[in-house]
PDB file of C-alpha atoms in Angstrom:
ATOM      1  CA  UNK A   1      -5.899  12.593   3.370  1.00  0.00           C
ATOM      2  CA  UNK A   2      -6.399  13.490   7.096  1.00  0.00           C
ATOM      3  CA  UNK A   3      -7.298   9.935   7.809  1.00  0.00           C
ATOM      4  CA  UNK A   4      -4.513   8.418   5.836  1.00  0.00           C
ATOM      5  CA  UNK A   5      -2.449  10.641   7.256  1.00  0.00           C
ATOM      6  CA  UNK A   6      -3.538   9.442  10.760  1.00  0.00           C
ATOM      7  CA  UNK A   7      -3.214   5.996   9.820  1.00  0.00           C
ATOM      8  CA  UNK A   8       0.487   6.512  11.349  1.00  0.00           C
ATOM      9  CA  UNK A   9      -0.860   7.459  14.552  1.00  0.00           C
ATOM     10  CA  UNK A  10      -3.286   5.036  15.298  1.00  0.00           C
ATOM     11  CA  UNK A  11      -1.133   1.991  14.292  1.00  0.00           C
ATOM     12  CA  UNK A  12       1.756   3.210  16.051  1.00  0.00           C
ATOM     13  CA  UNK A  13      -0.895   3.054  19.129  1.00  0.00           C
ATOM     14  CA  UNK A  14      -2.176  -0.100  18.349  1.00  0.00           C
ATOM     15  CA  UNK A  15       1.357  -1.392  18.131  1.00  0.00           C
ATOM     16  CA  UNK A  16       1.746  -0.542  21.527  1.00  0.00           C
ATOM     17  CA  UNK A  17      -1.071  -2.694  22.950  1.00  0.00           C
ATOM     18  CA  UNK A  18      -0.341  -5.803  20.218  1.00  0.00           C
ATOM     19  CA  UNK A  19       1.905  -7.264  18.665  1.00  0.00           C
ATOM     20  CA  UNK A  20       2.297  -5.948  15.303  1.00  0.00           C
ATOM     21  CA  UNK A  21       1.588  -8.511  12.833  1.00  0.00           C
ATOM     22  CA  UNK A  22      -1.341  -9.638  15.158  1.00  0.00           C
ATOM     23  CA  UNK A  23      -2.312  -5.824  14.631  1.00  0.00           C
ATOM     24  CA  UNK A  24      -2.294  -6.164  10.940  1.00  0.00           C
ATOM     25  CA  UNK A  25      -4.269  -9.608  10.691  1.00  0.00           C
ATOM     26  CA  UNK A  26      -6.807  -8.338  12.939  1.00  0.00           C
ATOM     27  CA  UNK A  27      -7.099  -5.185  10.769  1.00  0.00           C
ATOM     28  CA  UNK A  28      -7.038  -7.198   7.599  1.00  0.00           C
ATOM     29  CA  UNK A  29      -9.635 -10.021   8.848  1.00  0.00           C
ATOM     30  CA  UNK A  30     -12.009  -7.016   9.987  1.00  0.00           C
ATOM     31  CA  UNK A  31     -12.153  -4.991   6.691  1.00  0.00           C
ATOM     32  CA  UNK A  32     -11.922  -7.859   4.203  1.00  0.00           C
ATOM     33  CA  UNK A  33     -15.671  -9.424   5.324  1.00  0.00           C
ATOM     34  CA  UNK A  34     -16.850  -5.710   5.568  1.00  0.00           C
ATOM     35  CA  UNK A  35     -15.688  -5.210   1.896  1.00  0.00           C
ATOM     36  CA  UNK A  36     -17.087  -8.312   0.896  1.00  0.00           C
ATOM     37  CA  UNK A  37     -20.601  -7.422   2.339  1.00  0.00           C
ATOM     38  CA  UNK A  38     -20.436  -4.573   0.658  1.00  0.00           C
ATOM     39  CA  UNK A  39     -19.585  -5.809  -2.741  1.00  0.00           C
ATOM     40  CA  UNK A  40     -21.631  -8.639  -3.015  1.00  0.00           C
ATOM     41  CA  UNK A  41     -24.732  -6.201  -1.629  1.00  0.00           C
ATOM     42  CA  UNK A  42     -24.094  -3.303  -4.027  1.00  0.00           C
ATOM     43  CA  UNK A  43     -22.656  -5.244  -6.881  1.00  0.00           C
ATOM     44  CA  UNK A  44     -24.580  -8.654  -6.841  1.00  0.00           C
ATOM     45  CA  UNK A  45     -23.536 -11.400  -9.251  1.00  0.00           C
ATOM     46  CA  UNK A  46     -20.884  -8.931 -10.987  1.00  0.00           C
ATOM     47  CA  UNK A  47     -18.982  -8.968  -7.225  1.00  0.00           C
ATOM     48  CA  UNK A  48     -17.312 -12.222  -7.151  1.00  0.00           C
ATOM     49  CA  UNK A  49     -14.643 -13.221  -8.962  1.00  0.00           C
ATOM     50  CA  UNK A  50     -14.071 -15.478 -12.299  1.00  0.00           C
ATOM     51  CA  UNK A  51     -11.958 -18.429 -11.348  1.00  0.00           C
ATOM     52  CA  UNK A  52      -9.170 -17.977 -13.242  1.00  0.00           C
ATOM     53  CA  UNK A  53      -8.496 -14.551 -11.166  1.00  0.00           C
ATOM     54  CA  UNK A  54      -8.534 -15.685  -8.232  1.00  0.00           C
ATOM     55  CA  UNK A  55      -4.377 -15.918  -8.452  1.00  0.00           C
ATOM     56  CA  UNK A  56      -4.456 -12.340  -9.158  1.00  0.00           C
ATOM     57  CA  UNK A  57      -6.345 -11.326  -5.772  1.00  0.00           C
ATOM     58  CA  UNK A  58      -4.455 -13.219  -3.797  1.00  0.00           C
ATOM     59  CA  UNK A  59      -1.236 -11.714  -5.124  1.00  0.00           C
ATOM     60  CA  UNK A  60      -3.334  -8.343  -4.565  1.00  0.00           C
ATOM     61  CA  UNK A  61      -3.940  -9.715  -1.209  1.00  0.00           C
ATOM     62  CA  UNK A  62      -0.578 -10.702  -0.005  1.00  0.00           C
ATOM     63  CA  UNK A  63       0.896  -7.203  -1.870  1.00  0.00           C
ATOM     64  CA  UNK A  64      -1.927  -5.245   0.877  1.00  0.00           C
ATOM     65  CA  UNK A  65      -1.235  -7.486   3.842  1.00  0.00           C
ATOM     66  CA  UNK A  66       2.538  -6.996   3.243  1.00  0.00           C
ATOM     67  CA  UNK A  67       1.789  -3.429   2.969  1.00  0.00           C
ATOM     68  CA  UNK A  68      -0.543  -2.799   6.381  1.00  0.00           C
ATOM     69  CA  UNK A  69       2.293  -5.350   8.358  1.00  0.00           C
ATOM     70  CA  UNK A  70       5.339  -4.026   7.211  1.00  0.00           C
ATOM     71  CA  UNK A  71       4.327  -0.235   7.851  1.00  0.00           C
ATOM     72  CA  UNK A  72       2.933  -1.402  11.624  1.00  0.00           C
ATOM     73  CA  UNK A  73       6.721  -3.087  11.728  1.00  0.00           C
ATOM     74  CA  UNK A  74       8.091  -0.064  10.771  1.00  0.00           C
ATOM     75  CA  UNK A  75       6.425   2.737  12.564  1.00  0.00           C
ATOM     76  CA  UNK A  76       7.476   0.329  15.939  1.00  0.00           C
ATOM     77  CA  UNK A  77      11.039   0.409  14.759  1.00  0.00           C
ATOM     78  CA  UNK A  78      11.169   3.836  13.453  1.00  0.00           C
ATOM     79  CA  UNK A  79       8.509   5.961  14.238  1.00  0.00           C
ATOM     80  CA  UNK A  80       5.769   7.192  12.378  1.00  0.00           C
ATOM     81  CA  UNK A  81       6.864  10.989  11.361  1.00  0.00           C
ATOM     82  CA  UNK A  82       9.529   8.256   8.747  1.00  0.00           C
ATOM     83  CA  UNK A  83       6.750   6.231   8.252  1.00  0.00           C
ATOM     84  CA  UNK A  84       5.010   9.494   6.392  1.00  0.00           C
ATOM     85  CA  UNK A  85       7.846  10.246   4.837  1.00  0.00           C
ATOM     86  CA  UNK A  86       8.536   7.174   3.369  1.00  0.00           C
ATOM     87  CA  UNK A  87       5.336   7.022   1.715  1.00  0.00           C
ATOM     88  CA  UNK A  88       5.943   9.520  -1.052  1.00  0.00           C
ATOM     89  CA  UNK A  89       8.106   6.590  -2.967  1.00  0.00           C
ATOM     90  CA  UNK A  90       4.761   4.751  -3.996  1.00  0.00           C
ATOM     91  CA  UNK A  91       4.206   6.205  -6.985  1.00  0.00           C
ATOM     92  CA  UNK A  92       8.268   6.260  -7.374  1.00  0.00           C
ATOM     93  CA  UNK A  93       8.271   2.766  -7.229  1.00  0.00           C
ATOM     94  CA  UNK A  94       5.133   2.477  -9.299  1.00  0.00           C
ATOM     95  CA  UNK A  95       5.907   4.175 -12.376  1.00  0.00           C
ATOM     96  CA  UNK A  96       9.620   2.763 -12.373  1.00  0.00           C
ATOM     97  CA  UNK A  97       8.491  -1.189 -11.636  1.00  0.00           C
ATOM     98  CA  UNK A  98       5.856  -0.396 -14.923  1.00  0.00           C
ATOM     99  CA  UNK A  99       7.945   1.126 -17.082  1.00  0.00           C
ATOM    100  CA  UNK A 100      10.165  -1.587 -16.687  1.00  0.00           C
ATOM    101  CA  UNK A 101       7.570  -3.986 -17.120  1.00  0.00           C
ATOM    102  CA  UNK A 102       6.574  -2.295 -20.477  1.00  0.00           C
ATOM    103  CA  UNK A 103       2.921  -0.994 -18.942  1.00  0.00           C
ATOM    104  CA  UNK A 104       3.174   2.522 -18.757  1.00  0.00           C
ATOM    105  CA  UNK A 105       5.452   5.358 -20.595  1.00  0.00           C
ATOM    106  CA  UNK A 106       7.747   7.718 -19.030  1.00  0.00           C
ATOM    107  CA  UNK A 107       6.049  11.339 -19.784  1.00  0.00           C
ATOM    108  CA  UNK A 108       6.843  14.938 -18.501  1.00  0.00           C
ATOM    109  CA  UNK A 109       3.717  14.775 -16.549  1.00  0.00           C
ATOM    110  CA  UNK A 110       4.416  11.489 -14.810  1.00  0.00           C
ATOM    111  CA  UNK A 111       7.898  12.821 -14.365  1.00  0.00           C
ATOM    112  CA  UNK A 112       6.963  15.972 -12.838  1.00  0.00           C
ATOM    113  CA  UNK A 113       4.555  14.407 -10.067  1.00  0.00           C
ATOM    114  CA  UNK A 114       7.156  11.935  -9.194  1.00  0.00           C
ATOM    115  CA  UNK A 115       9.584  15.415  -8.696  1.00  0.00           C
ATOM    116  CA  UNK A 116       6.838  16.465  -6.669  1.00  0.00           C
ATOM    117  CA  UNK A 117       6.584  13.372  -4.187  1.00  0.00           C
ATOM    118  CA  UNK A 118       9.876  13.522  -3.888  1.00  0.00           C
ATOM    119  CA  UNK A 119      10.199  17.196  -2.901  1.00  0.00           C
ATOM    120  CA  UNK A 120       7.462  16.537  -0.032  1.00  0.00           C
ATOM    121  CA  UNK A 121       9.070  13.724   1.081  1.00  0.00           C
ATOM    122  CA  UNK A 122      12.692  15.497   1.163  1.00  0.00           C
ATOM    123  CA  UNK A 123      10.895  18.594   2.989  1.00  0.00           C
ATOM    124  CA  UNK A 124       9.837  16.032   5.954  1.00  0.00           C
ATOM    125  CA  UNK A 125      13.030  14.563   6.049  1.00  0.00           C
ATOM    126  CA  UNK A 126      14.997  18.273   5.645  1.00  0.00           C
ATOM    127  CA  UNK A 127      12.492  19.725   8.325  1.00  0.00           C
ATOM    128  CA  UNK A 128      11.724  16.653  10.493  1.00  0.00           C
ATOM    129  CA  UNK A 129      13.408  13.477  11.024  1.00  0.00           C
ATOM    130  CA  UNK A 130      15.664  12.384   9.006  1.00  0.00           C
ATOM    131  CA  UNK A 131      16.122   8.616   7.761  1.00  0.00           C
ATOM    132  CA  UNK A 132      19.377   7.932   9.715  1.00  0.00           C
ATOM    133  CA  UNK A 133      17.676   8.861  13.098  1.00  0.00           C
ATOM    134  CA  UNK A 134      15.336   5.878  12.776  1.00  0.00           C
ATOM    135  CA  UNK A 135      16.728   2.166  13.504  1.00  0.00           C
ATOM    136  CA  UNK A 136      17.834   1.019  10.163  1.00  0.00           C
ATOM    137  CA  UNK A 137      15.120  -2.157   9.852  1.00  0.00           C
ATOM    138  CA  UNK A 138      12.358  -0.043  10.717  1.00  0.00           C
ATOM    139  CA  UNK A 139      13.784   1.618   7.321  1.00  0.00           C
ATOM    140  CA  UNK A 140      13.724  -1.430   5.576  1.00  0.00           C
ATOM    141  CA  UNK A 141      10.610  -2.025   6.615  1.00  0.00           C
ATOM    142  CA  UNK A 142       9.064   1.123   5.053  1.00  0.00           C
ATOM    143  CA  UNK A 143      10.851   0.839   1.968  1.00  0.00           C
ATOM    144  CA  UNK A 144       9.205  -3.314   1.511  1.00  0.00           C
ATOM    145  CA  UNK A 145       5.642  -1.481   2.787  1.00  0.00           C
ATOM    146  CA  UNK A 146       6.259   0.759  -0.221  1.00  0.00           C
ATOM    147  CA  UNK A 147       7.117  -1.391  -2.857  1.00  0.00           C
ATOM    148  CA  UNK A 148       4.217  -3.677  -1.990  1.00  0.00           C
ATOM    149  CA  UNK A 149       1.419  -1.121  -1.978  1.00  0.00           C
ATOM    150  CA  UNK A 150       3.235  -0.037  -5.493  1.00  0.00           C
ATOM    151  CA  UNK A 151       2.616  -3.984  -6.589  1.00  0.00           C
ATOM    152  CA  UNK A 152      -1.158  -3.831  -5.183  1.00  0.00           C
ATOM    153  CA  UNK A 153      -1.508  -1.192  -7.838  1.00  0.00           C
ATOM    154  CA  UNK A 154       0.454  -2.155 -10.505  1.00  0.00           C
ATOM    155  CA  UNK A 155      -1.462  -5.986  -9.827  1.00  0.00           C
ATOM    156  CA  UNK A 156      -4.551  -4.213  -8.854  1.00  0.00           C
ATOM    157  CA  UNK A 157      -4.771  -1.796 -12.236  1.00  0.00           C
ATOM    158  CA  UNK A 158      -5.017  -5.688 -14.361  1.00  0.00           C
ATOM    159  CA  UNK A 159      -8.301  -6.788 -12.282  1.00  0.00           C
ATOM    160  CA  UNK A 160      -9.721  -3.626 -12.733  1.00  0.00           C
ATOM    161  CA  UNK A 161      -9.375  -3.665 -16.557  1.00  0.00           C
ATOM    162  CA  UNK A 162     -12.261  -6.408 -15.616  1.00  0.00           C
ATOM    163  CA  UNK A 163     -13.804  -6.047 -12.292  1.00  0.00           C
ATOM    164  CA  UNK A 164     -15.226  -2.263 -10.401  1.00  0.00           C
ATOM    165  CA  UNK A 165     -12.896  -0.882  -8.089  1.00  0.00           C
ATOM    166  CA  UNK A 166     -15.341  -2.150  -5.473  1.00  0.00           C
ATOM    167  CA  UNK A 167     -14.624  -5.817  -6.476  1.00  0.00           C
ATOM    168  CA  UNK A 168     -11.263  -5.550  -6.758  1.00  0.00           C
ATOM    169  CA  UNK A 169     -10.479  -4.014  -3.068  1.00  0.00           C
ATOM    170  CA  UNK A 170     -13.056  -6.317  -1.807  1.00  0.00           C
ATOM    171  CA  UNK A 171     -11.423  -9.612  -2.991  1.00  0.00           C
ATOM    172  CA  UNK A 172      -8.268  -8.502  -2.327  1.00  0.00           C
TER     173      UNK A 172
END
């Protein structure tokens, strides 16, 4: 959590230095062949893909860039201490997008951690900064980074029905 946590941090320096979809690409086209390495080392055979999935990690893919860019975007516009609190509406966005879909049920235990994100998030914004001080695309921004690291999972959770987690991240 410390180094997630960080994550704001360091992009919001990297930012600084590049430009920050350059930023993102460079991130992304560093991890993915380390991820692949590593899959195809520890997993053999069983680490690359069936054809007719490959749709499905790409749209994993372009749900993870769109997620890395459009945070980097927004901790530029905005600043990072809204970038962290932004990111509490993941699993928001998660359980409502499958729910509507049909995927998942609303329960009293999925309710009750989604009260709980929220009340973390609302103590960073009631303590900290609060979403109107930050410029109001760098807002946008967040919100979009949100909702596509809730599609990675939602996209993510139907690859690994069939593939390890190792696979799936690695493809992606």
């Amino acid at each position: 959590q410390i180094i997630f946590g960080g994550g704001s941090v360091v992009g919001k320096l990297g930012v600084e230095v590049f430009n920050p979809m350059l930023f993102a690409l460079l991130r992304e086209a560093l991890a993915g062949p380390v991820f692949l390495l590593v899959a195809l080392v520890r997993e053999g055979g069983q680490g690359v893909p069936c054809r007719q999935d490959i749709h499905l990690f790409a749209l994993c893919g372009l749900c993870i860039f769109a997620n890395q860019s459009l945070f980097i975007i927004g901790d530029k516009l905005a600043g990072p201490v809204l970038g962290s609190a932004w990111q509490c509406t993941q699993p928001m966005f998660t359980l409502i997008i499958s729910v509507m879909l049909g995927w998942e049920k609303l329960t009293l235990l999925k309710t009750s951690g989604i009260l709980v994100s929220f009340a973390g998030g609302a103590f960073m914004i009631f303590y900290g900064q609060s979403l109107q001080s930050g410029d109001l695309l760098g807002n946008l921004m967040f919100a979009l980074n949100c909702l596509g690291t809730s599609l990675y999972v939602i996209f993510g959770k139907v690859l690994l029905r069939k593939y390890t987690s190792l696979t799936t991240v690695a493809w992606s």
